[in-house]
Amino acid sequence: MRITAPVADFTGDGPGGIPFVDGAATTSDPAVIGYCQGAGYTVEPLGDDPPDTEQHSEQDGPADTTSTGRSATRSKRG
């Protein structure tokens, strides 16, 4: 993906350490891409990047936080 910084002429390390030159950088790191999308950077596919067709859903519900350890009600041996 091509990432364009909010500051057009920025040169230096950007999010995740990706190197920007004259306000532009490229990366395939999904974490950096996600951060940049939410932080005001312009994110667009390169000519060889497939379009993002993956649908993200929050309908899976909350993560399971149930412990798989021993039950607290189990008696202790002495």
Short mmCIF file of C-alpha atoms in Angstrom, two decimals:
data_model
loop_
_atom_site.label_atom_id
_atom_site.label_comp_id
_atom_site.label_asym_id
_atom_site.label_seq_id
_atom_site.Cartn_x
_atom_site.Cartn_y
_atom_site.Cartn_z
CA MET A 1 0.00 0.00 0.00
CA ARG A 2 1.10 3.55 -0.63
CA ILE A 3 0.91 5.73 2.48
CA THR A 4 0.88 9.51 2.12
CA ALA A 5 1.68 11.53 5.24
CA PRO A 6 -0.50 14.44 6.37
CA VAL A 7 2.64 16.63 6.02
CA ALA A 8 3.37 16.63 2.29
CA ASP A 9 7.17 16.93 2.44
CA PHE A 10 7.84 14.73 5.51
CA THR A 11 11.03 12.66 5.26
CA GLY A 12 11.93 10.29 8.09
CA ASP A 13 10.63 7.29 10.02
CA GLY A 14 6.85 7.06 10.23
CA PRO A 15 4.49 4.72 12.08
CA GLY A 16 6.00 1.28 12.58
CA GLY A 17 9.36 2.61 11.40
CA ILE A 18 8.39 2.80 7.72
CA PRO A 19 10.63 5.27 5.90
CA PHE A 20 8.89 8.28 4.36
CA VAL A 21 10.51 10.29 1.56
CA ASP A 22 8.82 13.52 0.49
CA GLY A 23 5.63 12.53 2.32
CA ALA A 24 5.22 9.03 0.83
CA ALA A 25 6.04 5.47 1.90
CA THR A 26 4.99 1.92 1.04
CA THR A 27 4.20 -1.03 3.30
CA SER A 28 2.30 -4.29 3.39
CA ASP A 29 2.17 -4.43 7.21
CA PRO A 30 -1.54 -4.63 8.14
CA ALA A 31 -0.97 -3.07 11.58
CA VAL A 32 0.77 -0.01 10.10
CA ILE A 33 -1.87 0.29 7.37
CA GLY A 34 -4.67 0.15 9.94
CA TYR A 35 -3.01 2.75 12.13
CA CYS A 36 -2.43 5.10 9.21
CA GLN A 37 -6.03 4.78 8.02
CA GLY A 38 -7.25 5.99 11.40
CA ALA A 39 -4.61 8.67 11.90
CA GLY A 40 -5.14 10.94 8.92
CA TYR A 41 -2.76 9.39 6.40
CA THR A 42 -3.94 8.64 2.86
CA VAL A 43 -3.76 4.91 2.13
CA GLU A 44 -4.13 3.61 -1.41
CA PRO A 45 -3.19 0.38 -3.18
CA LEU A 46 -0.17 0.21 -5.42
CA GLY A 47 -0.57 -1.10 -8.97
CA ASP A 48 0.37 -4.64 -7.87
CA ASP A 49 -1.72 -4.68 -4.64
CA PRO A 50 -4.97 -6.63 -4.78
CA PRO A 51 -8.02 -4.58 -3.73
CA ASP A 52 -9.08 -4.99 -0.10
CA THR A 53 -12.24 -7.09 -0.37
CA GLU A 54 -12.12 -8.62 3.11
CA GLN A 55 -15.16 -7.73 5.18
CA HIS A 56 -14.48 -7.07 8.86
CA SER A 57 -17.31 -7.85 11.24
CA GLU A 58 -17.82 -7.11 14.90
CA GLN A 59 -20.71 -9.59 15.09
CA ASP A 60 -18.56 -12.42 16.43
CA GLY A 61 -19.17 -11.22 20.00
CA PRO A 62 -16.71 -10.61 22.80
CA ALA A 63 -13.61 -12.73 23.23
CA ASP A 64 -13.98 -15.78 25.48
CA THR A 65 -12.32 -14.98 28.80
CA THR A 66 -13.21 -18.24 30.53
CA SER A 67 -10.33 -19.86 32.34
CA THR A 68 -9.40 -23.42 31.50
CA GLY A 69 -7.61 -23.92 34.84
CA ARG A 70 -8.83 -25.73 37.95
CA SER A 71 -12.12 -24.75 39.47
CA ALA A 72 -12.00 -22.51 42.54
CA THR A 73 -14.54 -24.77 44.28
CA ARG A 74 -12.36 -27.86 44.05
CA SER A 75 -11.19 -29.00 47.47
CA LYS A 76 -7.53 -28.85 48.38
CA ARG A 77 -5.66 -31.96 49.39
CA GLY A 78 -3.88 -31.74 52.64
#
